[in-house]
GROMACS .gro file of C-alpha atoms in nm:
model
   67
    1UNK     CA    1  12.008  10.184  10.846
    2UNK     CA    2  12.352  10.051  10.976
    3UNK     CA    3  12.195   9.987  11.304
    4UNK     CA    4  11.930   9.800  11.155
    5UNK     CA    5  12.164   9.607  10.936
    6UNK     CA    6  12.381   9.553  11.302
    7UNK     CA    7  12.120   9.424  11.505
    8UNK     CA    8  11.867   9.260  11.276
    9UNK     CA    9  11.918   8.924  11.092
   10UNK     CA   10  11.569   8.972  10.942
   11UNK     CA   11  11.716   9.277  10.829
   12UNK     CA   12  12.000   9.127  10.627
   13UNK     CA   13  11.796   8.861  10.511
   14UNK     CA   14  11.549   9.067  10.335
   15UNK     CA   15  11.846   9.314  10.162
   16UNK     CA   16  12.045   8.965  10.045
   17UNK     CA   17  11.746   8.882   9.907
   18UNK     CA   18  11.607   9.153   9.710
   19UNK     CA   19  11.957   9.182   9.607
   20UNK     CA   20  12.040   8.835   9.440
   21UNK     CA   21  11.592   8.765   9.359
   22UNK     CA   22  11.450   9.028   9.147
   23UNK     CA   23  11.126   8.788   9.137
   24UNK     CA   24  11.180   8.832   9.510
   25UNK     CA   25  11.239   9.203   9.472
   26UNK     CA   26  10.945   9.283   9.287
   27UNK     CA   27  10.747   9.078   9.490
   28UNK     CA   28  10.806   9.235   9.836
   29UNK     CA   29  10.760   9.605   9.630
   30UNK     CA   30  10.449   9.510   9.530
   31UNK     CA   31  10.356   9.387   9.877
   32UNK     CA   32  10.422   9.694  10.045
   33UNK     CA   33  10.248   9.888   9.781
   34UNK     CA   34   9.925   9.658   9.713
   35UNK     CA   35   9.889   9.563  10.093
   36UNK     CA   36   9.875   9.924  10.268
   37UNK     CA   37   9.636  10.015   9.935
   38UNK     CA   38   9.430   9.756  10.003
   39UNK     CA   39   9.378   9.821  10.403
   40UNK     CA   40   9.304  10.203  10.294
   41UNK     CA   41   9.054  10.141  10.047
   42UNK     CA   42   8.900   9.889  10.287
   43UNK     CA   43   8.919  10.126  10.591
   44UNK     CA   44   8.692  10.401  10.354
   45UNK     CA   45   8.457  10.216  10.219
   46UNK     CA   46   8.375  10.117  10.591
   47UNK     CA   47   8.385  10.454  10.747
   48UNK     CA   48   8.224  10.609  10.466
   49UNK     CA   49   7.891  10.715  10.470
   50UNK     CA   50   7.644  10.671  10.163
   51UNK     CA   51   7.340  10.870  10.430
   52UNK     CA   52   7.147  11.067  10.136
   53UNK     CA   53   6.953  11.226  10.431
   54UNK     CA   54   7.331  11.359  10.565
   55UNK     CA   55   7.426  11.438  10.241
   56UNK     CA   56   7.116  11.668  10.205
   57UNK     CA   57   7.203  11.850  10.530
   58UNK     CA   58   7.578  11.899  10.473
   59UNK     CA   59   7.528  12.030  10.125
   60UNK     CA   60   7.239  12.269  10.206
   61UNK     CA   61   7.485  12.395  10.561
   62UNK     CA   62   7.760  12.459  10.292
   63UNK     CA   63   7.916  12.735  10.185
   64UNK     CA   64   7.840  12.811   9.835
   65UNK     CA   65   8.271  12.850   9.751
   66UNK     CA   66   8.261  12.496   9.823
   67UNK     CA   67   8.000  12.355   9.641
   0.00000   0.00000   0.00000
């Protein structure tokens, strides 16, 4: 952290200003909860598959400790 806080005026900017804004503080916490949430839920509902003719297949193939 000390090399970031060295080399990185974005760095410093960002701690001096979650430290004197808690408005500020809360909002960049929320951002880097909501944000990465938001992208994963997005990236699953694309890649996920809602085939009932795949469905049908995997759970007839399964093993019956995982059903």
């Amino acid at each position: 952290m000390s090399f970031l806080w060295e080399k990185s005026a974005t760095w410093r900017w960002l701690v001096r200003r979650t430290r004197e804004s808690k408005p500020f503080f809360f909002s960049f916490a929320m951002a880097c909860g909501v944000v990465p949430a938001v992208i994963g839920y997005g990236i699953m509902q694309l890649t996920s598959s809602r085939n009932e003719q795949l469905e049908a297949q995997l759970r007839k193939t399964a093993r019956p400790e995982s059903l």
